């Protein structure tokens, strides 16, 4: 019996009545910039990710910028970044006029290849950014051994709620950076979070996100000394999160573990049902890692697949199933290619992932029938 065509987007956030009620509260009081809801969101986030400090910002790209700035990354410094990631993982180093040094990835995990990091470290290396791509943590234990005293930033944009040997993402390096873009597991529309256990870094990051001001907007307006204007000891930015977003974040964060649990169940279903599809390599989950399942990213083996990857993606789109490349190889983007004169083949695994990866739909708005339809359609190719 042919199944009726369905329409399954690659991702769809779960927002509704609760988020709507939450966002009304700051609107009714009139306190709209960072305030009590952002503070509550930060506290909940810090507790869930077992860190001393969580500092909300406008998105993960600004989180990454504050991370490198707080670590004093500057002109003449080098920052090691995996070649297969979202472009802003690399851009943040350029914001500080530092040099981006790419490392290749491990094709099985899509995460930074620690052996290549070892080869890329020089006396100028000021920081290493490890990306927990698609919700799977990078091998932070191995990376820390290689890094020695060089600080590690976790780009945990996709990894809210993910774990590495019982420790949450965001608590594994010196600074963690999260995203609440609608493509991630929990969302505030746009939004980000910086995590750290280091008091000095936390202080500096809090000031940098608020123009470099020594006191917060709330302290300033609710304090007993109306004549006080903050002092500014550094050049900062306005990377604040609004309280509207904070209110939504509080509601969303409480659902995070439920979302991941559902996604884990459906990932298991894909593993069971798609194991027989010989041309499709399923994502790897290493023993001891807790995957956050921001995306379920496969790799098409064109040597045995019924069609090239792009043709497969097109056929699935025609059947109403959205797919996307996992992400891009940053070293192959025009800007970086021209800036550093890099060849695509310089990072063969990143290139392979760029050319053959395919995310299939896995999110919390899909029904049983949707998941069955994805499996049946892929098998029928
Ligand atoms: C989404 C993403 C970002 C950027 O997050 P924004 O909140 O959109 O700025 C950075 N790095 C990775 C790995 C991402 O997936």
Coordinates of C-alpha atoms and ligand atoms in Angstrom, one line a residue:
X1 CA 0.0 0.0 0.0
X2 CA 1.6 3.3 -1.0
X3 CA 1.9 5.8 1.8
X4 CA 0.4 9.2 1.2
X5 CA 3.0 11.9 0.7
X6 CA 3.9 13.8 3.9
X7 CA 5.7 17.1 4.5
X8 CA 8.5 16.8 7.0
X9 CA 10.8 19.8 7.7
X10 CA 14.3 19.2 8.8
X11 CA 13.6 20.8 12.1
X12 CA 10.7 22.6 13.9
X13 CA 10.9 24.1 17.4
X14 CA 8.4 23.1 20.0
X15 CA 6.9 26.4 21.2
X16 CA 3.3 27.1 22.1
X17 CA 1.0 28.2 24.9
X18 CA 3.6 28.0 27.7
X19 CA 6.1 30.1 25.9
X20 CA 3.4 32.5 24.9
X21 CA 2.3 32.9 28.6
X22 CA 6.0 33.3 29.6
X23 CA 6.7 36.1 27.1
X24 CA 3.7 38.1 28.3
X25 CA 5.2 38.6 31.7
X26 CA 8.1 40.9 30.9
X27 CA 5.8 42.7 28.4
X28 CA 3.3 43.4 31.2
X29 CA 5.9 44.7 33.6
X30 CA 7.8 46.7 31.0
X31 CA 11.3 45.4 32.0
X32 CA 12.3 44.1 28.6
X33 CA 16.1 44.0 28.5
X34 CA 18.2 41.5 30.6
X35 CA 16.5 41.3 33.9
X36 CA 14.9 38.8 36.3
X37 CA 14.0 36.2 33.6
X38 CA 17.4 36.2 32.1
X39 CA 18.8 35.7 35.6
X40 CA 16.5 32.8 36.2
X41 CA 17.4 31.3 32.9
X42 CA 21.1 31.6 33.7
X43 CA 20.7 30.0 37.1
X44 CA 18.7 27.0 35.7
X45 CA 21.2 26.6 32.8
X46 CA 24.2 26.7 35.2
X47 CA 22.6 24.0 37.4
X48 CA 21.7 21.8 34.5
X49 CA 25.2 22.0 33.0
X50 CA 27.0 21.8 36.4
X51 CA 28.9 25.0 36.0
X52 CA 29.4 28.0 38.4
X53 CA 28.5 30.6 35.9
X54 CA 26.1 30.9 33.0
X55 CA 26.0 34.2 31.2
X56 CA 23.2 34.8 28.6
X57 CA 24.0 36.6 25.4
X58 CA 22.4 37.4 22.1
X59 CA 23.5 34.3 20.2
X60 CA 26.3 31.7 20.1
X61 CA 28.4 33.7 17.7
X62 CA 28.6 36.6 20.2
X63 CA 29.2 34.0 22.9
X64 CA 32.2 32.7 20.9
X65 CA 33.4 36.3 20.4
X66 CA 33.3 37.0 24.1
X67 CA 35.1 33.7 24.8
X68 CA 38.1 34.5 22.6
X69 CA 38.1 38.2 23.8
X70 CA 38.0 37.1 27.5
X71 CA 41.0 34.8 26.8
X72 CA 42.9 37.8 25.4
X73 CA 43.1 36.3 21.9
X74 CA 44.6 39.1 19.8
X75 CA 46.6 40.0 16.7
X76 CA 49.5 37.6 16.1
X77 CA 47.7 34.8 18.0
X78 CA 46.5 31.6 16.5
X79 CA 43.2 29.8 17.3
X80 CA 42.8 26.1 16.3
X81 CA 39.3 25.4 14.9
X82 CA 37.9 22.2 13.2
X83 CA 37.5 22.6 9.5
X84 CA 33.9 21.2 9.5
X85 CA 31.7 23.4 11.6
X86 CA 29.5 26.4 11.3
X87 CA 31.4 29.4 9.9
X88 CA 31.2 31.5 13.1
X89 CA 33.3 29.1 15.0
X90 CA 36.2 30.4 12.9
X91 CA 35.0 34.0 12.4
X92 CA 35.2 34.7 16.1
X93 CA 39.0 34.5 16.0
X94 CA 39.1 37.0 13.1
X95 CA 37.0 39.4 15.1
X96 CA 40.0 39.6 17.4
X97 CA 42.4 39.9 14.4
X98 CA 43.9 36.5 15.2
X99 CA 44.7 33.8 12.7
X100 CA 42.4 30.8 12.2
X101 CA 44.4 27.5 12.1
X102 CA 42.2 24.7 10.8
X103 CA 42.4 21.1 12.0
X104 CA 40.8 18.2 10.2
X105 CA 37.9 16.2 11.7
X106 CA 37.5 12.5 12.6
X107 CA 35.1 11.4 9.8
X108 CA 33.3 9.0 12.2
X109 CA 32.4 11.6 14.8
X110 CA 32.5 14.8 12.7
X111 CA 34.5 16.3 15.6
X112 CA 38.0 17.7 15.7
X113 CA 40.9 15.2 15.1
X114 CA 43.0 15.5 18.2
X115 CA 46.1 14.1 16.3
X116 CA 45.8 16.9 13.8
X117 CA 45.5 19.5 16.6
X118 CA 48.7 18.2 18.0
X119 CA 50.4 18.9 14.7
X120 CA 48.9 22.4 14.5
X121 CA 50.0 23.7 17.9
X122 CA 52.7 26.3 17.8
X123 CA 54.0 28.8 20.4
X124 CA 51.4 31.2 19.0
X125 CA 48.4 29.0 19.7
X126 CA 46.3 31.0 22.2
X127 CA 43.1 28.9 22.2
X128 CA 41.6 25.7 20.8
X129 CA 37.9 25.6 19.9
X130 CA 36.4 22.1 20.2
X131 CA 33.0 21.8 18.6
X132 CA 30.5 19.3 19.9
X133 CA 29.0 18.9 16.5
X134 CA 25.3 17.9 16.1
X135 CA 25.2 17.2 19.9
X136 CA 28.1 14.7 20.2
X137 CA 30.9 15.9 22.5
X138 CA 34.4 16.1 21.1
X139 CA 36.9 13.8 22.8
X140 CA 37.7 16.4 25.5
X141 CA 39.9 14.0 27.6
X142 CA 42.3 13.4 24.7
X143 CA 42.2 17.0 23.6
X144 CA 43.1 18.3 27.1
X145 CA 46.2 16.1 27.2
X146 CA 47.4 17.5 23.8
X147 CA 46.4 21.1 24.8
X148 CA 48.4 21.2 28.0
X149 CA 48.0 24.8 29.3
X150 CA 46.3 26.1 26.1
X151 CA 42.7 27.1 27.0
X152 CA 39.9 25.1 25.3
X153 CA 36.6 26.7 24.3
X154 CA 33.7 24.4 23.7
X155 CA 31.5 25.4 20.9
X156 CA 28.5 23.6 22.4
X157 CA 26.0 25.4 20.1
X158 CA 24.4 22.0 19.3
X159 CA 25.1 20.4 22.6
X160 CA 22.7 21.6 25.3
X161 CA 22.1 18.7 27.6
X162 CA 24.8 16.5 26.0
X163 CA 27.3 14.6 28.2
X164 CA 30.8 13.2 28.2
X165 CA 31.5 10.5 30.8
X166 CA 28.8 11.9 33.2
X167 CA 29.9 15.5 32.8
X168 CA 27.7 17.9 30.8
X169 CA 28.8 19.8 27.7
X170 CA 29.8 23.3 28.7
X171 CA 31.6 22.1 31.9
X172 CA 34.4 20.3 30.1
X173 CA 36.7 23.1 28.9
X174 CA 37.6 26.6 30.1
X175 CA 34.6 28.3 28.5
X176 CA 31.4 26.8 26.8
X177 CA 29.3 28.5 24.2
X178 CA 25.7 27.5 23.5
X179 CA 23.0 28.5 20.9
X180 CA 19.3 28.9 21.2
X181 CA 18.7 29.4 17.5
X182 CA 15.5 27.6 16.4
X183 CA 17.5 24.8 14.7
X184 CA 18.9 23.8 18.1
X185 CA 17.2 21.6 20.7
X186 CA 15.9 24.4 22.9
X187 CA 15.3 27.9 21.5
X188 CA 14.7 31.5 22.5
X189 CA 14.3 32.7 18.9
X190 CA 17.9 33.9 18.8
X191 CA 20.1 33.5 21.9
X192 CA 23.2 32.2 23.4
X193 CA 24.9 31.3 26.7
X194 CA 28.5 31.3 27.9
X195 CA 29.4 28.9 30.7
X196 CA 32.6 28.8 32.8
X197 CA 33.8 27.7 36.3
X198 CA 36.4 30.5 36.3
X199 CA 35.3 33.6 38.4
X200 CA 37.6 36.0 36.6
X201 CA 36.5 35.0 33.1
X202 CA 32.9 35.1 34.2
X203 CA 33.3 38.7 35.5
X204 CA 35.0 39.8 32.4
X205 CA 32.5 38.2 30.0
X206 CA 29.6 39.7 32.0
X207 CA 31.1 43.2 31.5
X208 CA 32.0 42.7 27.9
X209 CA 28.5 41.7 26.9
X210 CA 27.2 44.9 28.5
X211 CA 29.4 47.6 26.9
X212 CA 32.2 46.9 29.4
X213 CA 30.1 48.4 32.2
X214 CA 31.2 47.5 35.7
X215 CA 27.6 47.1 36.9
X216 CA 24.5 45.6 35.2
X217 CA 21.5 47.5 33.9
X218 CA 19.4 46.1 36.8
X219 CA 21.8 47.1 39.5
X220 CA 22.0 50.6 37.9
X221 CA 18.3 51.2 37.7
X222 CA 17.1 49.4 40.9
X223 CA 20.0 50.6 43.2
X224 CA 19.6 53.2 46.0
X225 CA 22.1 55.6 44.3
X226 CA 20.4 57.2 41.4
X227 CA 23.5 59.3 40.6
X228 CA 25.5 56.2 39.7
X229 CA 26.6 55.6 36.2
X230 CA 28.8 52.6 35.7
X231 CA 32.4 52.9 35.1
X232 CA 33.8 51.4 31.9
X233 CA 37.2 49.8 32.2
X234 CA 37.3 48.0 28.9
X235 CA 35.8 48.2 25.4
X236 CA 32.7 46.0 25.4
X237 CA 29.8 45.3 23.2
X238 CA 26.0 45.1 23.5
X239 CA 25.5 41.3 23.4
X240 CA 22.7 41.2 25.9
X241 CA 19.8 38.8 25.8
X242 CA 16.3 40.4 26.2
X243 CA 14.1 39.4 29.1
X244 CA 11.5 38.3 26.6
X245 CA 14.0 35.7 25.4
X246 CA 15.0 34.9 29.0
X247 CA 11.3 34.1 29.9
X248 CA 11.0 31.7 26.9
X249 CA 14.4 30.2 27.8
X250 CA 13.2 29.3 31.3
X251 CA 10.2 27.4 29.9
X252 CA 12.3 25.7 27.1
X253 CA 15.1 24.6 29.4
X254 CA 12.7 22.8 31.6
X255 CA 11.8 20.6 28.6
X256 CA 15.3 20.0 27.4
X257 CA 15.7 16.5 28.9
X258 CA 12.3 15.4 27.7
X259 CA 13.2 16.6 24.2
X260 CA 16.5 14.7 24.3
X261 CA 14.8 11.6 25.6
X262 CA 12.3 11.6 22.8
X263 CA 15.1 12.3 20.2
X264 CA 17.2 9.4 21.7
X265 CA 14.2 7.1 21.3
X266 CA 13.8 8.0 17.6
X267 CA 17.5 7.9 17.0
X268 CA 17.4 4.3 18.3
X269 CA 14.5 3.6 15.9
X270 CA 16.6 5.0 12.9
X271 CA 19.6 2.8 14.0
X272 CA 17.3 -0.3 14.0
X273 CA 15.4 0.4 10.9
X274 CA 18.2 1.9 8.7
X275 CA 20.9 -0.6 9.6
X276 CA 20.1 -2.6 6.5
X277 CA 20.6 0.4 4.2
X278 CA 24.1 -0.4 3.1
X279 CA 24.9 2.9 1.3
X280 CA 24.0 5.0 4.3
X281 CA 26.5 5.4 7.2
X282 CA 24.7 6.2 10.4
X283 CA 26.1 8.6 13.1
X284 CA 28.5 7.2 15.6
X285 CA 27.8 7.3 19.3
X286 CA 30.8 6.4 21.4
X287 CA 30.5 4.5 24.6
X288 CA 30.3 6.9 27.6
X289 CA 29.0 9.8 25.5
X290 CA 25.5 11.2 25.9
X291 CA 24.4 12.5 22.5
X292 CA 22.2 15.6 22.5
X293 CA 20.7 14.8 19.0
X294 CA 20.5 18.3 17.7
X295 CA 20.7 16.6 14.3
X296 CA 20.9 13.0 13.0
X297 CA 23.6 13.2 10.4
X298 CA 24.4 10.3 8.0
X299 CA 27.0 10.0 5.3
X300 CA 26.1 8.8 1.8
X301 CA 28.5 6.2 0.4
X302 CA 28.3 7.1 -3.3
X303 CA 30.2 3.9 -4.3
X304 CA 27.2 1.8 -3.5
X305 CA 24.3 4.3 -3.2
X306 CA 21.5 4.3 -5.8
X307 CA 22.4 7.9 -6.8
X308 CA 24.8 10.7 -5.8
X309 CA 24.0 12.4 -2.5
X310 CA 22.5 15.5 -4.0
X311 CA 20.2 13.4 -6.2
X312 CA 19.2 11.4 -3.2
X313 CA 18.5 14.7 -1.3
X314 CA 16.4 15.9 -4.2
X315 CA 14.4 12.6 -4.4
X316 CA 13.7 12.8 -0.7
X317 CA 12.6 16.5 -1.1
X318 CA 10.3 15.4 -3.9
X319 CA 8.8 12.9 -1.4
X320 CA 8.3 15.7 1.1
X321 CA 11.2 14.9 3.3
X322 CA 13.7 17.7 4.0
X323 CA 17.3 16.9 4.4
X324 CA 20.4 19.1 4.6
X325 CA 24.2 18.7 4.4
X326 CA 25.4 18.3 8.0
X327 CA 27.2 21.7 7.8
X328 CA 29.9 23.2 5.6
X329 CA 33.7 22.8 5.5
X330 CA 34.7 26.3 6.5
X331 CA 38.1 26.0 4.7
X332 CA 36.2 25.5 1.4
X333 CA 34.1 28.7 1.8
X334 CA 35.2 31.4 -0.7
X335 CA 36.2 33.8 2.1
X336 CA 38.6 31.4 3.9
X337 CA 39.8 29.8 0.7
X338 CA 40.9 33.2 -0.6
X339 CA 42.1 34.5 2.8
X340 CA 44.6 31.7 3.4
X341 CA 45.0 30.1 0.0
X342 CA 43.7 26.7 1.3
X343 CA 42.9 23.8 -1.0
X344 CA 39.8 21.7 -0.4
X345 CA 42.0 18.5 -0.2
X346 CA 44.1 20.0 2.6
X347 CA 41.4 18.7 5.0
X348 CA 40.2 15.5 3.4
X349 CA 37.8 14.4 6.1
X350 CA 36.1 17.9 6.4
X351 CA 35.8 17.8 2.6
X352 CA 34.3 14.4 2.6
X353 CA 31.7 15.4 5.3
X354 CA 31.0 18.6 3.3
X355 CA 30.3 16.6 0.1
X356 CA 28.6 13.5 1.4
X357 CA 26.9 14.2 4.8
X358 CA 23.1 14.3 4.9
X359 CA 21.0 15.2 8.0
X360 CA 17.7 13.5 8.0
X361 CA 14.7 14.9 10.0
X362 CA 14.8 14.2 13.8
X363 CA 12.9 16.6 16.0
X364 CA 10.2 16.8 18.6
X365 CA 7.3 17.8 16.3
X366 CA 7.5 14.6 14.2
X367 CA 4.8 11.9 14.6
X368 CA 5.3 8.1 14.6
X369 CA 3.9 8.1 11.1
X370 CA 6.5 10.7 10.0
X371 CA 9.4 8.6 11.3
X372 CA 8.0 5.5 9.6
X373 CA 7.6 7.4 6.4
X374 CA 11.2 8.6 6.5
X375 CA 12.5 5.0 6.9
X376 CA 10.2 3.5 4.3
X377 CA 11.1 6.2 1.8
X378 CA 14.8 5.9 2.3
X379 CA 14.6 2.1 2.0
X380 CA 12.6 2.4 -1.3
X381 CA 15.3 4.5 -3.0
Ligands
LIG1 C1 24.4 27.2 15.3 C2 25.9 27.1 15.5 C3 26.6 28.3 15.8 C4 26.0 29.7 15.7 O1 25.0 29.9 16.6 P1 24.1 31.2 16.6 O2 23.4 31.2 17.8 O3 23.3 31.1 15.4 O4 25.1 32.4 16.5 C5 28.0 28.2 16.0 N1 28.6 27.0 16.0 C6 27.9 25.8 15.7 C7 28.6 24.5 15.8 C8 26.6 25.9 15.4 O5 25.9 24.7 15.1

